[in-house]
Coordinates of C-alpha atoms in Angstrom, one line a residue:
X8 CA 104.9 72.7 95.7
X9 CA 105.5 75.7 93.9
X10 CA 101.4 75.3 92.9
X11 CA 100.3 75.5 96.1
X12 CA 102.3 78.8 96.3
X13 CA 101.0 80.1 93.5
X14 CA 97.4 79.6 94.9
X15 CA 98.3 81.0 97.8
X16 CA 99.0 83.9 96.1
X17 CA 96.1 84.6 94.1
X18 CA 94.0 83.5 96.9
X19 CA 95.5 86.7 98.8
X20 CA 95.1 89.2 95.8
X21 CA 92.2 88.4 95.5
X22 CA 91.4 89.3 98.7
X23 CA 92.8 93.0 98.3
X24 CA 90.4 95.2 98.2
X25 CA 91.8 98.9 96.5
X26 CA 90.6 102.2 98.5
X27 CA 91.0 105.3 96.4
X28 CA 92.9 108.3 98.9
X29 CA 90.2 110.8 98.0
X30 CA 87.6 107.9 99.3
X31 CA 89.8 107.4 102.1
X32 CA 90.4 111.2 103.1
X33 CA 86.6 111.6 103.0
X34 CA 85.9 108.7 105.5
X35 CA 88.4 109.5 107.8
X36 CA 86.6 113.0 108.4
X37 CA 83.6 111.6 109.3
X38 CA 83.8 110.8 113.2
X39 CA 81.3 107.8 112.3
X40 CA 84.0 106.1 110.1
X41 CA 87.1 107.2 111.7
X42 CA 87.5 103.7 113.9
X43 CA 87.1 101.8 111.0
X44 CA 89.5 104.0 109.2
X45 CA 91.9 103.1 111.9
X46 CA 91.7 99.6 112.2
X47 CA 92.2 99.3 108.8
X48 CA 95.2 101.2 108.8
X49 CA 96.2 99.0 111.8
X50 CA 95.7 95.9 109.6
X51 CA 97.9 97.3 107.1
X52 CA 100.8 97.9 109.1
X53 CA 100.4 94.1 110.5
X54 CA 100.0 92.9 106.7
X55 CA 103.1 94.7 106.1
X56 CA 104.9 94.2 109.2
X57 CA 104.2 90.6 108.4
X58 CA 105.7 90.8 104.6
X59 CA 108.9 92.1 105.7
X60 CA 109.1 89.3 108.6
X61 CA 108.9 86.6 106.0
X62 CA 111.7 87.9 104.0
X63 CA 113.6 88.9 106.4
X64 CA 115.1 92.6 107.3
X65 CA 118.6 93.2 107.6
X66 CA 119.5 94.8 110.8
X67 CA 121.1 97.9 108.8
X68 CA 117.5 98.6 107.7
X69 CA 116.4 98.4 111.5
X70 CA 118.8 100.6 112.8
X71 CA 117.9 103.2 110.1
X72 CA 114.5 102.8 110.7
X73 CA 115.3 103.5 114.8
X74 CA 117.5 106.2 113.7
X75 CA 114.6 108.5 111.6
X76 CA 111.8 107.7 114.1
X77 CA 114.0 108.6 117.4
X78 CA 116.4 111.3 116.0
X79 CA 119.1 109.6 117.0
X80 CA 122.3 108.6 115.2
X81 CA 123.8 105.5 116.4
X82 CA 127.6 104.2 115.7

């Protein structure tokens, strides 16, 4: 088992693909590759998202999270 995680693993490094910010910065000013731009940040925040679904969040980290975006302060 634990090579099949391992695989996994290198499988998905592998398929990381490094974008440098001044690269990034130039692409995003260009109306032709702004979409893309987008989209890929989308797929980020999935990938992410995803990452911190698998090991798990605790809700104290949720409620901060809630707290910062909505300016709120909860009890």
């Amino acid at each position: 088992m634990a090579k099949t995680k391992a695989k996994v693993r290198s499988i998905r490094k592998k398929a990381a693909i490094g974008i440098s910010r001044v690269v990034w910065e130039w692409a995003r000013a260009y109306p032709r590759y702004e979409n893309l731009m987008e989209e890929l940040e989308d797929l980020e925040d999935l990938r992410r998202e995803k990452a911190k679904k698998e090991k798990g969040i605790p809700f104290t980290e949720v409620l901060k999270e809630y707290e910062l975006v909505h300016h709120v302060a909860l009890a």
